[in-house]
mmCIF file of C-alpha atoms in Angstrom:
data_model
loop_
_atom_site.group_PDB
_atom_site.id
_atom_site.type_symbol
_atom_site.label_atom_id
_atom_site.label_comp_id
_atom_site.label_asym_id
_atom_site.label_seq_id
_atom_site.Cartn_x
_atom_site.Cartn_y
_atom_site.Cartn_z
ATOM 1 C CA UNK A 1 30.393 -37.259 -41.659
ATOM 2 C CA UNK A 2 33.769 -37.872 -40.039
ATOM 3 C CA UNK A 3 34.776 -38.658 -36.473
ATOM 4 C CA UNK A 4 37.645 -39.439 -34.129
ATOM 5 C CA UNK A 5 37.610 -40.866 -30.634
ATOM 6 C CA UNK A 6 40.052 -38.288 -29.319
ATOM 7 C CA UNK A 7 40.588 -40.322 -26.153
ATOM 8 C CA UNK A 8 38.505 -42.723 -24.105
ATOM 9 C CA UNK A 9 38.947 -44.469 -20.797
ATOM 10 C CA UNK A 10 38.259 -44.272 -17.096
ATOM 11 C CA UNK A 11 40.364 -41.090 -16.816
ATOM 12 C CA UNK A 12 38.735 -39.042 -19.566
ATOM 13 C CA UNK A 13 36.549 -39.083 -22.673
ATOM 14 C CA UNK A 14 36.096 -36.895 -25.743
ATOM 15 C CA UNK A 15 34.757 -37.672 -29.233
ATOM 16 C CA UNK A 16 34.991 -35.338 -32.225
ATOM 17 C CA UNK A 17 32.409 -35.331 -35.056
ATOM 18 C CA UNK A 18 32.333 -33.140 -38.148
ATOM 19 C CA UNK A 19 30.714 -32.765 -41.527
ATOM 20 C CA UNK A 20 31.334 -30.205 -44.239
ATOM 21 C CA UNK A 21 29.355 -27.573 -42.325
ATOM 22 C CA UNK A 22 29.737 -28.249 -38.605
ATOM 23 C CA UNK A 23 32.233 -29.420 -36.007
ATOM 24 C CA UNK A 24 31.121 -30.840 -32.656
ATOM 25 C CA UNK A 25 32.550 -32.469 -29.556
ATOM 26 C CA UNK A 26 30.836 -35.049 -27.365
ATOM 27 C CA UNK A 27 32.152 -34.576 -23.814
ATOM 28 C CA UNK A 28 35.263 -32.746 -22.670
ATOM 29 C CA UNK A 29 36.753 -34.971 -20.002
ATOM 30 C CA UNK A 30 40.286 -33.573 -20.095
ATOM 31 C CA UNK A 31 42.037 -30.328 -19.248
ATOM 32 C CA UNK A 32 41.874 -27.577 -21.829
ATOM 33 C CA UNK A 33 45.570 -28.052 -22.612
ATOM 34 C CA UNK A 34 45.119 -31.801 -23.170
ATOM 35 C CA UNK A 35 42.068 -31.242 -25.370
ATOM 36 C CA UNK A 36 44.040 -28.813 -27.523
ATOM 37 C CA UNK A 37 46.756 -31.454 -27.910
ATOM 38 C CA UNK A 38 44.214 -34.134 -28.842
ATOM 39 C CA UNK A 39 42.650 -31.859 -31.453
ATOM 40 C CA UNK A 40 46.066 -31.129 -32.921
ATOM 41 C CA UNK A 41 46.545 -34.876 -33.247
ATOM 42 C CA UNK A 42 43.787 -35.004 -35.878
ATOM 43 C CA UNK A 43 44.671 -31.704 -37.494
ATOM 44 C CA UNK A 44 41.802 -29.748 -35.981
ATOM 45 C CA UNK A 45 41.396 -26.862 -33.537
ATOM 46 C CA UNK A 46 39.131 -26.354 -30.566
ATOM 47 C CA UNK A 47 38.543 -22.819 -31.785
ATOM 48 C CA UNK A 48 36.584 -24.154 -34.769
ATOM 49 C CA UNK A 49 34.011 -26.085 -32.717
ATOM 50 C CA UNK A 50 30.329 -25.239 -33.142
ATOM 51 C CA UNK A 51 29.368 -26.792 -29.805
ATOM 52 C CA UNK A 52 29.831 -29.478 -27.171
ATOM 53 C CA UNK A 53 27.261 -32.143 -26.334
ATOM 54 C CA UNK A 54 27.415 -33.404 -22.751
ATOM 55 C CA UNK A 55 26.430 -36.961 -21.828
ATOM 56 C CA UNK A 56 26.508 -36.631 -18.026
ATOM 57 C CA UNK A 57 28.222 -34.798 -15.203
ATOM 58 C CA UNK A 58 30.961 -37.246 -14.143
ATOM 59 C CA UNK A 59 34.406 -35.653 -14.161
ATOM 60 C CA UNK A 60 35.854 -37.933 -16.834
ATOM 61 C CA UNK A 61 33.318 -36.357 -19.211
ATOM 62 C CA UNK A 62 33.294 -32.673 -18.162
ATOM 63 C CA UNK A 63 36.723 -31.924 -16.662
ATOM 64 C CA UNK A 64 37.613 -29.298 -19.277
ATOM 65 C CA UNK A 65 34.097 -28.265 -20.244
ATOM 66 C CA UNK A 66 33.868 -24.946 -18.455
ATOM 67 C CA UNK A 67 37.397 -23.828 -19.317
ATOM 68 C CA UNK A 68 37.005 -24.608 -23.017
ATOM 69 C CA UNK A 69 33.524 -23.084 -23.239
ATOM 70 C CA UNK A 70 34.654 -19.831 -21.660
ATOM 71 C CA UNK A 71 37.860 -19.583 -23.682
ATOM 72 C CA UNK A 72 36.231 -20.158 -27.049
ATOM 73 C CA UNK A 73 32.694 -18.928 -26.380
ATOM 74 C CA UNK A 74 31.058 -22.047 -27.765
ATOM 75 C CA UNK A 75 27.563 -23.445 -27.059
ATOM 76 C CA UNK A 76 27.086 -26.318 -24.616
ATOM 77 C CA UNK A 77 24.164 -28.725 -24.932
ATOM 78 C CA UNK A 78 22.887 -30.851 -22.034
ATOM 79 C CA UNK A 79 19.563 -31.883 -20.553
ATOM 80 C CA UNK A 80 17.997 -30.023 -17.621
ATOM 81 C CA UNK A 81 19.014 -32.429 -14.867
ATOM 82 C CA UNK A 82 22.573 -32.617 -16.148
ATOM 83 C CA UNK A 83 22.805 -28.828 -16.201
ATOM 84 C CA UNK A 84 21.699 -28.762 -12.557
ATOM 85 C CA UNK A 85 24.156 -31.519 -11.628
ATOM 86 C CA UNK A 86 27.019 -29.605 -13.277
ATOM 87 C CA UNK A 87 26.303 -26.495 -11.228
ATOM 88 C CA UNK A 88 29.448 -25.803 -9.241
ATOM 89 C CA UNK A 89 31.504 -28.311 -11.239
ATOM 90 C CA UNK A 90 32.310 -26.360 -14.389
ATOM 91 C CA UNK A 91 32.387 -22.784 -13.124
ATOM 92 C CA UNK A 92 30.330 -19.930 -14.509
ATOM 93 C CA UNK A 93 29.332 -20.294 -18.154
ATOM 94 C CA UNK A 94 27.595 -17.335 -19.852
ATOM 95 C CA UNK A 95 23.872 -18.007 -20.167
ATOM 96 C CA UNK A 96 23.944 -17.354 -23.910
ATOM 97 C CA UNK A 97 26.199 -20.410 -24.292
ATOM 98 C CA UNK A 98 23.900 -22.751 -22.329
ATOM 99 C CA UNK A 99 21.394 -24.758 -24.346
ATOM 100 C CA UNK A 100 18.986 -27.458 -23.225
ATOM 101 C CA UNK A 101 18.899 -30.703 -25.191
ATOM 102 C CA UNK A 102 16.088 -32.860 -23.862
ATOM 103 C CA UNK A 103 16.342 -36.623 -23.759
ATOM 104 C CA UNK A 104 14.716 -38.617 -26.576
ATOM 105 C CA UNK A 105 14.697 -35.631 -28.943
ATOM 106 C CA UNK A 106 16.451 -34.665 -32.161
ATOM 107 C CA UNK A 107 18.335 -31.460 -32.967
ATOM 108 C CA UNK A 108 19.174 -30.657 -36.588
ATOM 109 C CA UNK A 109 22.142 -28.656 -37.812
ATOM 110 C CA UNK A 110 21.719 -28.365 -41.543
ATOM 111 C CA UNK A 111 21.826 -31.920 -42.884
ATOM 112 C CA UNK A 112 23.154 -33.363 -39.623
ATOM 113 C CA UNK A 113 20.579 -34.752 -37.202
ATOM 114 C CA UNK A 114 21.592 -35.534 -33.624
ATOM 115 C CA UNK A 115 19.347 -37.819 -31.569
ATOM 116 C CA UNK A 116 19.609 -38.127 -27.786
ATOM 117 C CA UNK A 117 18.681 -41.223 -25.791
ATOM 118 C CA UNK A 118 18.856 -42.279 -22.161
ATOM 119 C CA UNK A 119 21.187 -44.876 -20.685
ATOM 120 C CA UNK A 120 21.417 -46.609 -17.298
ATOM 121 C CA UNK A 121 24.206 -45.034 -15.250
ATOM 122 C CA UNK A 122 24.581 -43.543 -11.786
ATOM 123 C CA UNK A 123 24.359 -39.926 -12.915
ATOM 124 C CA UNK A 124 21.555 -37.360 -12.762
ATOM 125 C CA UNK A 125 20.074 -38.026 -16.214
ATOM 126 C CA UNK A 126 22.700 -39.639 -18.460
ATOM 127 C CA UNK A 127 22.139 -39.692 -22.192
ATOM 128 C CA UNK A 128 24.125 -40.404 -25.323
ATOM 129 C CA UNK A 129 23.751 -39.577 -28.990
ATOM 130 C CA UNK A 130 23.398 -40.904 -32.504
ATOM 131 C CA UNK A 131 24.473 -38.762 -35.455
ATOM 132 C CA UNK A 132 22.665 -39.071 -38.792
ATOM 133 C CA UNK A 133 23.620 -37.624 -42.154
ATOM 134 C CA UNK A 134 22.683 -38.669 -45.702
ATOM 135 C CA UNK A 135 21.538 -42.109 -44.606
ATOM 136 C CA UNK A 136 24.669 -42.800 -42.562
ATOM 137 C CA UNK A 137 24.636 -43.252 -38.794
ATOM 138 C CA UNK A 138 27.163 -43.010 -35.953
ATOM 139 C CA UNK A 139 26.068 -44.300 -32.538
ATOM 140 C CA UNK A 140 27.856 -43.436 -29.286
ATOM 141 C CA UNK A 141 27.019 -45.501 -26.202
ATOM 142 C CA UNK A 142 29.226 -45.784 -23.127
ATOM 143 C CA UNK A 143 28.640 -45.432 -19.388
ATOM 144 C CA UNK A 144 25.678 -47.767 -19.105
ATOM 145 C CA UNK A 145 25.155 -50.742 -16.834
ATOM 146 C CA UNK A 146 23.219 -52.612 -19.494
ATOM 147 C CA UNK A 147 21.892 -52.081 -23.016
ATOM 148 C CA UNK A 148 18.106 -52.197 -23.027
ATOM 149 C CA UNK A 149 15.861 -53.104 -25.950
ATOM 150 C CA UNK A 150 14.955 -49.416 -26.217
ATOM 151 C CA UNK A 151 18.620 -48.446 -26.552
ATOM 152 C CA UNK A 152 19.186 -51.217 -29.086
ATOM 153 C CA UNK A 153 16.303 -49.925 -31.155
ATOM 154 C CA UNK A 154 17.829 -46.451 -31.275
ATOM 155 C CA UNK A 155 21.424 -47.419 -32.052
ATOM 156 C CA UNK A 156 20.647 -50.452 -34.219
ATOM 157 C CA UNK A 157 21.949 -50.509 -37.765
ATOM 158 C CA UNK A 158 24.595 -47.825 -37.279
ATOM 159 C CA UNK A 159 27.472 -47.760 -39.726
ATOM 160 C CA UNK A 160 29.894 -47.009 -36.886
ATOM 161 C CA UNK A 161 29.659 -47.447 -33.121
ATOM 162 C CA UNK A 162 31.655 -46.051 -30.237
ATOM 163 C CA UNK A 163 30.711 -48.806 -27.819
ATOM 164 C CA UNK A 164 31.638 -49.286 -24.184
ATOM 165 C CA UNK A 165 33.716 -52.353 -23.341
ATOM 166 C CA UNK A 166 34.624 -51.338 -19.821
ATOM 167 C CA UNK A 167 35.926 -54.303 -17.879
ATOM 168 C CA UNK A 168 36.757 -57.950 -17.670
ATOM 169 C CA UNK A 169 34.590 -59.406 -14.920
ATOM 170 C CA UNK A 170 37.353 -61.683 -13.618
ATOM 171 C CA UNK A 171 39.893 -58.860 -13.426
ATOM 172 C CA UNK A 172 37.379 -56.659 -11.656
ATOM 173 C CA UNK A 173 36.404 -59.317 -9.128
ATOM 174 C CA UNK A 174 40.023 -60.180 -8.320
ATOM 175 C CA UNK A 175 41.291 -56.600 -8.398
ATOM 176 C CA UNK A 176 42.054 -54.137 -5.606
ATOM 177 C CA UNK A 177 38.854 -52.061 -5.717
ATOM 178 C CA UNK A 178 36.689 -51.999 -2.579
ATOM 179 C CA UNK A 179 33.669 -54.260 -2.840
ATOM 180 C CA UNK A 180 31.347 -51.255 -2.865
ATOM 181 C CA UNK A 181 33.046 -49.961 -6.034
ATOM 182 C CA UNK A 182 33.022 -53.409 -7.660
ATOM 183 C CA UNK A 183 29.321 -53.741 -6.903
ATOM 184 C CA UNK A 184 28.637 -50.321 -8.411
ATOM 185 C CA UNK A 185 30.525 -51.155 -11.638
ATOM 186 C CA UNK A 186 28.756 -54.515 -11.985
ATOM 187 C CA UNK A 187 25.311 -53.054 -11.288
ATOM 188 C CA UNK A 188 22.646 -51.964 -13.761
ATOM 189 C CA UNK A 189 23.805 -48.365 -13.290
ATOM 190 C CA UNK A 190 27.517 -49.098 -13.689
ATOM 191 C CA UNK A 191 29.405 -50.169 -16.815
ATOM 192 C CA UNK A 192 29.026 -53.053 -19.267
ATOM 193 C CA UNK A 193 31.630 -55.790 -19.357
ATOM 194 C CA UNK A 194 33.408 -57.000 -22.487
ATOM 195 C CA UNK A 195 31.092 -59.979 -22.842
ATOM 196 C CA UNK A 196 27.858 -58.104 -22.167
ATOM 197 C CA UNK A 197 28.900 -55.418 -24.619
ATOM 198 C CA UNK A 198 29.533 -58.022 -27.295
ATOM 199 C CA UNK A 199 26.134 -59.653 -26.795
ATOM 200 C CA UNK A 200 24.507 -56.255 -27.234
ATOM 201 C CA UNK A 201 26.652 -55.587 -30.314
ATOM 202 C CA UNK A 202 25.444 -58.840 -31.873
ATOM 203 C CA UNK A 203 21.867 -57.583 -31.586
ATOM 204 C CA UNK A 204 22.397 -54.126 -33.120
ATOM 205 C CA UNK A 205 24.825 -54.841 -35.961
ATOM 206 C CA UNK A 206 23.290 -55.317 -39.406
ATOM 207 C CA UNK A 207 24.882 -57.320 -42.200
ATOM 208 C CA UNK A 208 26.759 -54.444 -43.815
ATOM 209 C CA UNK A 209 30.166 -52.851 -43.436
ATOM 210 C CA UNK A 210 30.276 -51.747 -39.790
ATOM 211 C CA UNK A 211 32.999 -50.390 -37.525
ATOM 212 C CA UNK A 212 32.972 -50.717 -33.737
ATOM 213 C CA UNK A 213 35.392 -48.739 -31.589
ATOM 214 C CA UNK A 214 35.844 -50.409 -28.199
ATOM 215 C CA UNK A 215 35.825 -47.569 -25.711
ATOM 216 C CA UNK A 216 35.869 -46.505 -22.059
ATOM 217 C CA UNK A 217 38.172 -49.382 -21.066
ATOM 218 C CA UNK A 218 39.039 -49.443 -17.376
ATOM 219 C CA UNK A 219 42.724 -48.838 -16.784
ATOM 220 C CA UNK A 220 42.686 -51.278 -13.843
ATOM 221 C CA UNK A 221 40.195 -53.922 -14.934
ATOM 222 C CA UNK A 222 40.747 -54.363 -18.668
ATOM 223 C CA UNK A 223 43.333 -54.427 -21.447
ATOM 224 C CA UNK A 224 42.941 -53.691 -25.140
ATOM 225 C CA UNK A 225 44.002 -57.181 -26.244
ATOM 226 C CA UNK A 226 41.728 -58.800 -23.690
ATOM 227 C CA UNK A 227 38.752 -56.647 -24.629
ATOM 228 C CA UNK A 228 39.192 -57.360 -28.328
ATOM 229 C CA UNK A 229 39.604 -61.095 -27.728
ATOM 230 C CA UNK A 230 36.586 -61.321 -25.426
ATOM 231 C CA UNK A 231 34.369 -59.310 -27.754
ATOM 232 C CA UNK A 232 35.522 -61.329 -30.788
ATOM 233 C CA UNK A 233 34.889 -64.676 -29.093
ATOM 234 C CA UNK A 234 31.475 -63.648 -27.772
ATOM 235 C CA UNK A 235 30.432 -62.315 -31.167
ATOM 236 C CA UNK A 236 31.468 -65.611 -32.726
ATOM 237 C CA UNK A 237 29.247 -67.542 -30.322
ATOM 238 C CA UNK A 238 26.450 -65.239 -31.492
ATOM 239 C CA UNK A 239 27.161 -66.114 -35.116
ATOM 240 C CA UNK A 240 29.139 -63.008 -36.138
ATOM 241 C CA UNK A 241 32.692 -63.381 -37.414
ATOM 242 C CA UNK A 242 34.739 -60.213 -37.078
ATOM 243 C CA UNK A 243 36.658 -59.194 -40.155
ATOM 244 C CA UNK A 244 33.909 -60.134 -42.592
ATOM 245 C CA UNK A 245 31.624 -57.094 -42.488
ATOM 246 C CA UNK A 246 32.199 -56.159 -38.839
ATOM 247 C CA UNK A 247 35.510 -54.569 -37.883
ATOM 248 C CA UNK A 248 36.750 -53.870 -34.356
ATOM 249 C CA UNK A 249 39.039 -50.976 -33.487
ATOM 250 C CA UNK A 250 40.849 -49.966 -30.313
ATOM 251 C CA UNK A 251 40.699 -46.582 -28.642
ATOM 252 C CA UNK A 252 43.308 -45.086 -26.341
ATOM 253 C CA UNK A 253 43.132 -43.215 -23.069
ATOM 254 C CA UNK A 254 45.468 -40.443 -24.198
ATOM 255 C CA UNK A 255 45.672 -40.271 -27.998
ATOM 256 C CA UNK A 256 43.155 -40.010 -30.839
ATOM 257 C CA UNK A 257 42.025 -42.535 -33.390
ATOM 258 C CA UNK A 258 42.385 -41.557 -37.028
ATOM 259 C CA UNK A 259 39.749 -39.199 -38.363
ATOM 260 C CA UNK A 260 37.574 -41.514 -40.466
ATOM 261 C CA UNK A 261 34.501 -41.111 -42.649
ATOM 262 C CA UNK A 262 31.282 -42.840 -41.620
#
């Protein structure tokens, strides 16, 4: 199993996952043209996708969904409430390309098992995914106001994580956003901060080689160096030294990470 965070941030999100038999995308939060460019950056093509898994209906996750689905005729997977929430947002998608993926269920594609789980975010029915193949596990969790014990149980022990590290609380509080937006981000249905993300990481990482990709950073309320420093320091207070068996990686808002094997 291989993956790349094609791009991640407050302006758009897309994650590519493949094995020897299948190629999938989680979210399509960019224009079709930008997605094609991101795929080219890892030597892949949108035309080869076997499907797109949707996490929720916010525009930074579905901006190019309808365009790409229609152009390439690929399946889209989302839960019932998300499908309803996307009505009118992604244009007309042929019914034969629309598939329901219920929350807290598993879909299997050959030897690749994909498990869905709910998160706490201000969307209709937001859910994320873990990918399992041959005893290896990739967990994707962003866009959640907190990480519950249930979520931790599902993502725990992954070999690689794409983990939200959205904002620095101080930057957010002192920044230009209206208080109503700040309150929403800080709420249980908003986004996790660097420190809260790191505490959750400390509770789901096992003592084995593990990679964590810090994702969905706010362009106004975070910086890559700050996120990495905050997460590293918080992990250390929890007894985990980065660089031993746990390795942190940055993601970018407009270019892909290297395609790596889980």
